[in-house]
Amino acid sequence: LMATSLVLLLAGCSGKTAGNQQTSSTGQPQKKIIKVGIGLNEKSPQYKGLEKFKEMVEKGSNGRFEVQLYANSQLGDDVKMMEALRMGTQEMTCPSTAPIAGLSKKFMVFDLPFLFPNEKVADQVLDGPVGQKILDSLTDKGIIGLAYWENGFRQLTNNKREVKTPADLKGLKIRTMENPVHLATFRALGANPTPMPFGELFTAMQQGTIDGQENPLTTIYLQKFYEVQKYVSLTNHFYSPFVFMISKKFWDGLSKEDQELIKKAAKEAGAFQRQYNREQMKQMADNLRKAGMVVTELTPEQMEEFRKATEGVYKQFENEIGKDLIEEVKAEIAKYNK
Ligand code: KDG
């Protein structure tokens, strides 16, 4: 036993040379491992995007990188994984923008209710200068934001009753992401919101500790929320971008060429992921009906009631987000919304 552990110990040490670069006992450079964690499962469009990224980086580097994908919060929830990126104990993750607010309040601008009119406009604003400026606010937190991907427009589910107006939401216990703008929005709608990491959500719905939640239809279907929720209302109340991000500690140890490779792959895989997400989304309302959910489309008047009820949230967060930033994003949206 002693001998075996000694051999293992030696094998473990011999590979280490200075810095990030490791060599095997044969003198060949060892693969650099990139661990990527997400909360959603392997069926999610997000995971499909990560598979694309993995393929691009592994091929593009002739196998110098190995990208390991971990779904289902295996590496922790969004907040915990971002912390691991900052420490340099995990390389990449892809949270919704909402939980990023804990690191940079600028991201909260995207959490404002009924902000983006459609995905096309969102793409243009996020991929433009204001989107980049907000990504850059992560650098001094130890994170490099590489690209925006898409989670999508969020819809409301619950287990109590059909929701057509804010009045129907009264008193319902709704799980939100860990974000003050989301909490304020649901309070303004008369609900009783409670923040919770994604990994705890299914069980909370199953056990009835919450009545409902909100997520894009892809998530509601592919995570089988229809097994524990009866009603879904197509409210489109938030548009959720994802941010594909990498640990600055890891990033700083890479060559310029490798940084370029990873950045390019993050963007290209993101373009694929957005496309795939939108394709998938088209079938989801039908899928959910077939799975037994009541899918409620709102009239323009009912939508307007939701919008009106949450209008005050913009003012409420003006100081925290910055009035200028809100105005800048609104102006960008107006520019592209033609
Ligand atoms: O993989 C992404 C998830 O970790 C999370 O961001 C999904 O929208 C989400 C939620 O509701 O927590």
Tab-separated table of C-alpha atoms and ligand atoms in Angstrom:
chain	number	residue	atom	x	y	z
A	1	LEU	CA	0.000	0.000	0.000
A	2	MET	CA	2.820	2.358	0.977
A	3	ALA	CA	4.579	1.749	-2.322
A	4	THR	CA	1.460	2.414	-4.354
A	5	SER	CA	0.701	5.706	-2.662
A	6	LEU	CA	4.313	6.774	-3.101
A	7	VAL	CA	4.131	6.076	-6.836
A	8	LEU	CA	0.872	8.017	-7.069
A	9	LEU	CA	2.358	10.865	-5.113
A	10	LEU	CA	5.408	11.028	-7.361
A	11	ALA	CA	3.269	10.792	-10.499
A	12	GLY	CA	1.198	13.669	-9.202
A	13	CYS	CA	4.212	15.882	-8.537
A	14	SER	CA	6.445	15.127	-11.478
A	15	GLY	CA	4.116	16.864	-13.900
A	16	LYS	CA	4.294	20.230	-12.193
A	17	THR	CA	6.580	22.880	-13.595
A	18	ALA	CA	6.444	26.622	-13.074
A	19	GLY	CA	3.170	28.458	-13.642
A	20	ASN	CA	0.149	27.128	-15.453
A	21	GLN	CA	1.968	24.868	-17.868
A	22	GLN	CA	2.254	21.222	-16.866
A	23	THR	CA	4.262	18.465	-18.503
A	24	SER	CA	3.745	14.720	-18.298
A	25	SER	CA	6.499	12.293	-17.378
A	26	THR	CA	7.223	11.876	-21.091
A	27	GLY	CA	7.912	15.593	-21.422
A	28	GLN	CA	4.738	16.262	-23.451
A	29	PRO	CA	2.817	19.373	-22.388
A	30	GLN	CA	-0.241	18.315	-20.399
A	31	LYS	CA	-3.721	19.441	-21.316
A	32	LYS	CA	-5.053	22.553	-19.689
A	33	ILE	CA	-8.382	21.763	-18.093
A	34	ILE	CA	-11.280	24.195	-18.373
A	35	LYS	CA	-14.123	23.288	-16.015
A	36	VAL	CA	-17.450	24.870	-16.981
A	37	GLY	CA	-20.427	24.642	-14.634
A	38	ILE	CA	-24.096	25.595	-15.104
A	39	GLY	CA	-27.342	25.146	-13.195
A	40	LEU	CA	-29.483	23.862	-16.083
A	41	ASN	CA	-29.453	20.266	-17.331
A	42	GLU	CA	-27.888	18.578	-20.379
A	43	LYS	CA	-31.021	19.069	-22.481
A	44	SER	CA	-30.907	22.860	-22.159
A	45	PRO	CA	-29.966	25.051	-25.140
A	46	GLN	CA	-27.314	26.451	-22.813
A	47	TYR	CA	-25.640	23.050	-22.535
A	48	LYS	CA	-25.832	22.579	-26.334
A	49	GLY	CA	-23.984	25.873	-26.655
A	50	LEU	CA	-21.328	24.646	-24.235
A	51	GLU	CA	-20.861	21.482	-26.294
A	52	LYS	CA	-20.182	23.689	-29.324
A	53	PHE	CA	-17.693	25.726	-27.311
A	54	LYS	CA	-15.941	22.573	-26.104
A	55	GLU	CA	-15.604	21.264	-29.650
A	56	MET	CA	-14.246	24.585	-30.953
A	57	VAL	CA	-11.675	25.047	-28.201
A	58	GLU	CA	-10.465	21.457	-28.192
A	59	LYS	CA	-10.156	21.293	-32.000
A	60	GLY	CA	-8.785	24.815	-32.327
A	61	SER	CA	-6.043	24.128	-29.797
A	62	ASN	CA	-5.166	20.704	-31.243
A	63	GLY	CA	-6.130	19.162	-27.960
A	64	ARG	CA	-4.037	21.398	-25.724
A	65	PHE	CA	-7.230	22.289	-23.863
A	66	GLU	CA	-9.738	19.915	-22.402
A	67	VAL	CA	-13.136	21.462	-21.679
A	68	GLN	CA	-15.134	19.622	-19.001
A	69	LEU	CA	-18.854	20.375	-18.755
A	70	TYR	CA	-20.805	20.109	-15.501
A	71	ALA	CA	-24.600	20.574	-15.602
A	72	ASN	CA	-27.271	20.481	-12.853
A	73	SER	CA	-25.449	22.748	-10.366
A	74	GLN	CA	-22.888	19.964	-9.845
A	75	LEU	CA	-20.245	22.617	-9.185
A	76	GLY	CA	-22.647	24.824	-7.203
A	77	ASP	CA	-25.157	27.560	-7.940
A	78	ASP	CA	-24.505	30.718	-9.989
A	79	VAL	CA	-23.315	32.776	-7.008
A	80	LYS	CA	-21.004	30.065	-5.700
A	81	MET	CA	-19.517	29.392	-9.137
A	82	MET	CA	-18.769	33.079	-9.728
A	83	GLU	CA	-16.986	33.077	-6.376
A	84	ALA	CA	-14.935	30.055	-7.526
A	85	LEU	CA	-13.986	31.906	-10.718
A	86	ARG	CA	-12.748	34.837	-8.653
A	87	MET	CA	-10.669	32.492	-6.483
A	88	GLY	CA	-9.357	30.661	-9.528
A	89	THR	CA	-10.667	27.256	-8.423
A	90	GLN	CA	-13.072	26.965	-11.391
A	91	GLU	CA	-12.423	28.306	-14.892
A	92	MET	CA	-15.811	29.126	-16.445
A	93	THR	CA	-19.533	29.498	-15.829
A	94	CYS	CA	-22.554	31.025	-17.569
A	95	PRO	CA	-25.015	32.617	-15.113
A	96	SER	CA	-28.084	34.680	-15.887
A	97	THR	CA	-27.296	38.365	-15.528
A	98	ALA	CA	-29.570	38.585	-12.448
A	99	PRO	CA	-27.255	36.967	-9.869
A	100	ILE	CA	-24.276	38.933	-11.254
A	101	ALA	CA	-25.803	42.021	-9.614
A	102	GLY	CA	-24.123	40.975	-6.363
A	103	LEU	CA	-20.756	41.694	-8.017
A	104	SER	CA	-21.620	44.609	-10.289
A	105	LYS	CA	-24.791	46.639	-9.908
A	106	LYS	CA	-24.554	47.762	-13.534
A	107	PHE	CA	-25.976	44.383	-14.589
A	108	MET	CA	-29.241	45.247	-12.843
A	109	VAL	CA	-30.151	47.461	-15.779
A	110	PHE	CA	-31.029	44.268	-17.676
A	111	ASP	CA	-33.302	43.139	-14.839
A	112	LEU	CA	-35.690	46.035	-15.276
A	113	PRO	CA	-39.161	44.722	-16.125
A	114	PHE	CA	-40.406	44.891	-19.722
A	115	LEU	CA	-37.138	46.437	-20.934
A	116	PHE	CA	-36.373	44.693	-24.229
A	117	PRO	CA	-39.114	44.511	-26.873
A	118	ASN	CA	-37.690	41.427	-28.609
A	119	GLU	CA	-34.579	39.237	-28.962
A	120	LYS	CA	-33.208	41.024	-32.032
A	121	VAL	CA	-33.025	44.342	-30.212
A	122	ALA	CA	-31.533	42.608	-27.163
A	123	ASP	CA	-28.763	41.133	-29.361
A	124	GLN	CA	-27.876	44.531	-30.773
A	125	VAL	CA	-27.778	46.305	-27.433
A	126	LEU	CA	-25.905	43.518	-25.628
A	127	ASP	CA	-23.358	43.070	-28.425
A	128	GLY	CA	-22.856	46.832	-28.735
A	129	PRO	CA	-20.729	49.293	-26.723
A	130	VAL	CA	-23.031	49.525	-23.692
A	131	GLY	CA	-23.128	45.739	-23.380
A	132	GLN	CA	-19.335	45.637	-23.519
A	133	LYS	CA	-19.008	48.385	-20.911
A	134	ILE	CA	-21.158	46.376	-18.522
A	135	LEU	CA	-19.122	43.198	-19.151
A	136	ASP	CA	-15.943	45.164	-18.449
A	137	SER	CA	-17.248	46.115	-15.001
A	138	LEU	CA	-16.430	42.526	-13.950
A	139	THR	CA	-12.694	42.742	-14.647
A	140	ASP	CA	-11.752	44.278	-11.309
A	141	LYS	CA	-13.864	41.602	-9.604
A	142	GLY	CA	-11.574	38.916	-10.990
A	143	ILE	CA	-13.832	37.830	-13.857
A	144	ILE	CA	-13.629	38.341	-17.629
A	145	GLY	CA	-17.042	38.514	-19.300
A	146	LEU	CA	-16.552	36.997	-22.761
A	147	ALA	CA	-19.966	37.053	-24.407
A	148	TYR	CA	-23.691	37.332	-23.878
A	149	TRP	CA	-25.690	34.208	-24.531
A	150	GLU	CA	-29.466	33.835	-24.197
A	151	ASN	CA	-31.625	32.497	-21.418
A	152	GLY	CA	-34.670	34.294	-22.814
A	153	PHE	CA	-37.942	35.964	-21.967
A	154	ARG	CA	-39.201	34.766	-18.628
A	155	GLN	CA	-42.724	33.440	-18.052
A	156	LEU	CA	-44.639	32.890	-14.864
A	157	THR	CA	-45.758	29.499	-13.565
A	158	ASN	CA	-47.671	28.537	-10.448
A	159	ASN	CA	-49.695	25.801	-8.904
A	160	LYS	CA	-52.653	27.714	-7.512
A	161	ARG	CA	-54.579	29.474	-10.270
A	162	GLU	CA	-54.544	30.919	-13.746
A	163	VAL	CA	-52.831	34.317	-13.706
A	164	LYS	CA	-54.113	36.921	-16.182
A	165	THR	CA	-53.642	40.129	-14.216
A	166	PRO	CA	-51.509	41.283	-11.279
A	167	ALA	CA	-54.574	40.828	-9.047
A	168	ASP	CA	-54.416	37.066	-9.716
A	169	LEU	CA	-50.864	37.026	-8.373
A	170	LYS	CA	-51.854	38.460	-5.013
A	171	GLY	CA	-50.121	36.666	-2.148
A	172	LEU	CA	-48.598	33.897	-4.292
A	173	LYS	CA	-45.175	32.768	-3.084
A	174	ILE	CA	-42.927	33.123	-6.108
A	175	ARG	CA	-39.293	32.057	-6.312
A	176	THR	CA	-37.078	34.628	-8.010
A	177	MET	CA	-33.383	34.666	-8.746
A	178	GLU	CA	-31.162	36.348	-6.165
A	179	ASN	CA	-31.633	39.900	-7.415
A	180	PRO	CA	-33.156	42.994	-5.775
A	181	VAL	CA	-34.821	44.289	-8.965
A	182	HIS	CA	-36.595	40.976	-9.458
A	183	LEU	CA	-37.768	40.978	-5.845
A	184	ALA	CA	-39.036	44.562	-6.137
A	185	THR	CA	-40.845	43.739	-9.380
A	186	PHE	CA	-42.752	40.849	-7.856
A	187	ARG	CA	-43.560	42.858	-4.757
A	188	ALA	CA	-44.950	45.588	-7.001
A	189	LEU	CA	-47.142	42.943	-8.623
A	190	GLY	CA	-48.565	41.977	-5.242
A	191	ALA	CA	-46.803	38.609	-5.028
A	192	ASN	CA	-44.737	37.313	-2.133
A	193	PRO	CA	-41.312	36.749	-3.756
A	194	THR	CA	-38.520	34.708	-2.243
A	195	PRO	CA	-35.001	34.387	-3.711
A	196	MET	CA	-33.491	30.929	-4.095
A	197	PRO	CA	-30.706	29.284	-6.124
A	198	PHE	CA	-31.842	27.315	-9.157
A	199	GLY	CA	-30.714	23.959	-7.755
A	200	GLU	CA	-33.251	24.150	-4.916
A	201	LEU	CA	-36.180	25.223	-7.047
A	202	PHE	CA	-37.665	21.910	-8.177
A	203	THR	CA	-37.835	20.472	-4.681
A	204	ALA	CA	-39.317	23.702	-3.321
A	205	MET	CA	-42.130	23.486	-5.896
A	206	GLN	CA	-42.619	19.797	-5.254
A	207	GLN	CA	-42.858	20.269	-1.492
A	208	GLY	CA	-45.072	23.324	-1.852
A	209	THR	CA	-42.779	25.702	0.045
A	210	ILE	CA	-43.359	28.027	-2.917
A	211	ASP	CA	-46.384	28.358	-5.224
A	212	GLY	CA	-44.587	29.368	-8.370
A	213	GLN	CA	-41.542	30.584	-10.226
A	214	GLU	CA	-40.555	32.299	-13.446
A	215	ASN	CA	-38.243	31.090	-16.210
A	216	PRO	CA	-38.148	30.820	-19.998
A	217	LEU	CA	-40.395	28.144	-21.542
A	218	THR	CA	-37.384	26.019	-22.525
A	219	THR	CA	-36.451	25.672	-18.855
A	220	ILE	CA	-40.046	25.067	-17.745
A	221	TYR	CA	-40.306	22.198	-20.221
A	222	LEU	CA	-36.801	20.713	-20.303
A	223	GLN	CA	-36.447	20.740	-16.495
A	224	LYS	CA	-39.906	19.094	-16.250
A	225	PHE	CA	-41.437	21.846	-14.142
A	226	TYR	CA	-44.798	20.741	-15.606
A	227	GLU	CA	-44.639	17.804	-13.214
A	228	VAL	CA	-45.033	20.173	-10.265
A	229	GLN	CA	-46.729	23.282	-11.776
A	230	LYS	CA	-50.142	23.615	-13.398
A	231	TYR	CA	-50.376	27.141	-14.830
A	232	VAL	CA	-48.081	29.164	-17.060
A	233	SER	CA	-48.789	32.758	-18.136
A	234	LEU	CA	-46.891	34.231	-21.081
A	235	THR	CA	-45.922	37.467	-19.369
A	236	ASN	CA	-42.473	38.099	-20.930
A	237	HIS	CA	-41.752	40.221	-17.836
A	238	PHE	CA	-37.915	40.020	-17.968
A	239	TYR	CA	-35.496	39.224	-20.739
A	240	SER	CA	-32.669	37.170	-19.214
A	241	PRO	CA	-29.273	37.239	-20.915
A	242	PHE	CA	-26.571	34.785	-19.878
A	243	VAL	CA	-22.968	35.929	-19.467
A	244	PHE	CA	-20.351	33.390	-20.496
A	245	MET	CA	-17.426	34.230	-18.229
A	246	ILE	CA	-13.938	33.049	-17.314
A	247	SER	CA	-11.728	33.351	-14.240
A	248	LYS	CA	-9.283	36.247	-14.590
A	249	LYS	CA	-6.663	34.265	-12.676
A	250	PHE	CA	-6.839	31.542	-15.329
A	251	TRP	CA	-7.137	34.028	-18.198
A	252	ASP	CA	-4.054	35.988	-17.189
A	253	GLY	CA	-1.967	32.793	-17.400
A	254	LEU	CA	-2.911	32.200	-21.051
A	255	SER	CA	-1.046	33.338	-24.153
A	256	LYS	CA	-2.614	36.056	-26.323
A	257	GLU	CA	-3.347	33.409	-28.978
A	258	ASP	CA	-5.151	31.153	-26.537
A	259	GLN	CA	-7.134	34.097	-25.183
A	260	GLU	CA	-8.179	34.914	-28.745
A	261	LEU	CA	-9.169	31.314	-29.430
A	262	ILE	CA	-11.317	31.119	-26.300
A	263	LYS	CA	-12.939	34.492	-26.847
A	264	LYS	CA	-13.789	33.718	-30.460
A	265	ALA	CA	-15.226	30.321	-29.519
A	266	ALA	CA	-17.290	31.906	-26.713
A	267	LYS	CA	-18.817	34.354	-29.215
A	268	GLU	CA	-19.402	31.845	-32.002
A	269	ALA	CA	-20.848	29.224	-29.681
A	270	GLY	CA	-23.043	32.020	-28.307
A	271	ALA	CA	-24.396	32.880	-31.764
A	272	PHE	CA	-25.207	29.198	-32.251
A	273	GLN	CA	-26.772	28.976	-28.778
A	274	ARG	CA	-29.059	31.977	-29.360
A	275	GLN	CA	-30.246	30.512	-32.646
A	276	TYR	CA	-30.817	27.077	-31.165
A	277	ASN	CA	-32.620	28.563	-28.154
A	278	ARG	CA	-35.041	30.479	-30.414
A	279	GLU	CA	-35.713	27.424	-32.567
A	280	GLN	CA	-36.482	25.327	-29.493
A	281	MET	CA	-38.648	28.032	-27.931
A	282	LYS	CA	-41.175	27.816	-30.805
A	283	GLN	CA	-42.391	24.347	-29.805
A	284	MET	CA	-42.372	24.871	-26.086
A	285	ALA	CA	-45.865	26.293	-25.477
A	286	ASP	CA	-47.326	23.300	-27.336
A	287	ASN	CA	-45.073	20.882	-25.496
A	288	LEU	CA	-46.239	22.291	-22.195
A	289	ARG	CA	-49.919	22.032	-23.184
A	290	LYS	CA	-49.362	18.410	-24.157
A	291	ALA	CA	-47.669	17.858	-20.817
A	292	GLY	CA	-50.860	19.041	-19.107
A	293	MET	CA	-50.187	22.670	-18.285
A	294	VAL	CA	-52.689	25.475	-18.792
A	295	VAL	CA	-50.859	27.969	-21.028
A	296	THR	CA	-52.360	31.446	-20.760
A	297	GLU	CA	-51.707	34.113	-23.373
A	298	LEU	CA	-52.378	37.639	-22.215
A	299	THR	CA	-54.320	40.273	-24.123
A	300	PRO	CA	-52.531	43.573	-24.832
A	301	GLU	CA	-54.677	45.162	-22.094
A	302	GLN	CA	-53.632	42.545	-19.540
A	303	MET	CA	-49.978	42.970	-20.555
A	304	GLU	CA	-50.357	46.698	-20.048
A	305	GLU	CA	-51.630	46.082	-16.515
A	306	PHE	CA	-48.438	44.169	-15.705
A	307	ARG	CA	-46.276	46.860	-17.246
A	308	LYS	CA	-48.068	49.672	-15.412
A	309	ALA	CA	-47.876	47.895	-12.062
A	310	THR	CA	-44.079	47.568	-12.318
A	311	GLU	CA	-43.291	50.992	-13.796
A	312	GLY	CA	-42.169	52.350	-10.417
A	313	VAL	CA	-39.297	49.849	-10.244
A	314	TYR	CA	-37.302	51.952	-12.721
A	315	LYS	CA	-37.385	54.963	-10.376
A	316	GLN	CA	-36.751	52.799	-7.349
A	317	PHE	CA	-33.383	51.595	-8.724
A	318	GLU	CA	-32.336	54.750	-10.502
A	319	ASN	CA	-29.596	55.560	-7.986
A	320	GLU	CA	-28.249	52.042	-7.579
A	321	ILE	CA	-28.022	51.321	-11.304
A	322	GLY	CA	-27.271	54.877	-12.358
A	323	LYS	CA	-29.736	57.136	-14.116
A	324	ASP	CA	-27.305	57.677	-16.992
A	325	LEU	CA	-26.865	53.976	-17.605
A	326	ILE	CA	-30.625	53.382	-17.655
A	327	GLU	CA	-31.054	56.257	-20.111
A	328	GLU	CA	-28.183	54.993	-22.262
A	329	VAL	CA	-29.662	51.491	-22.506
A	330	LYS	CA	-33.133	52.879	-23.227
A	331	ALA	CA	-31.716	55.092	-25.985
A	332	GLU	CA	-29.909	52.109	-27.544
A	333	ILE	CA	-33.134	50.108	-27.449
A	334	ALA	CA	-35.048	52.939	-29.110
A	335	LYS	CA	-32.356	53.189	-31.784
A	336	TYR	CA	-32.665	49.543	-32.792
A	337	ASN	CA	-36.398	49.127	-32.207
A	338	LYS	CA	-37.565	50.131	-35.670
B	1	KDG	O1	-27.402	27.519	-15.928
B	1	KDG	C1	-28.072	28.713	-15.638
B	1	KDG	C2	-28.728	28.615	-14.286
B	1	KDG	O2	-27.716	28.427	-13.333
B	1	KDG	C3	-29.609	29.792	-13.920
B	1	KDG	O3	-28.979	31.019	-14.244
B	1	KDG	C4	-30.948	29.659	-14.592
B	1	KDG	O4	-32.499	31.340	-15.050
B	1	KDG	C5	-32.005	30.633	-14.214
B	1	KDG	C6	-32.575	30.642	-12.845
B	1	KDG	O5	-33.795	30.812	-12.769
B	1	KDG	O6	-31.868	30.499	-11.840
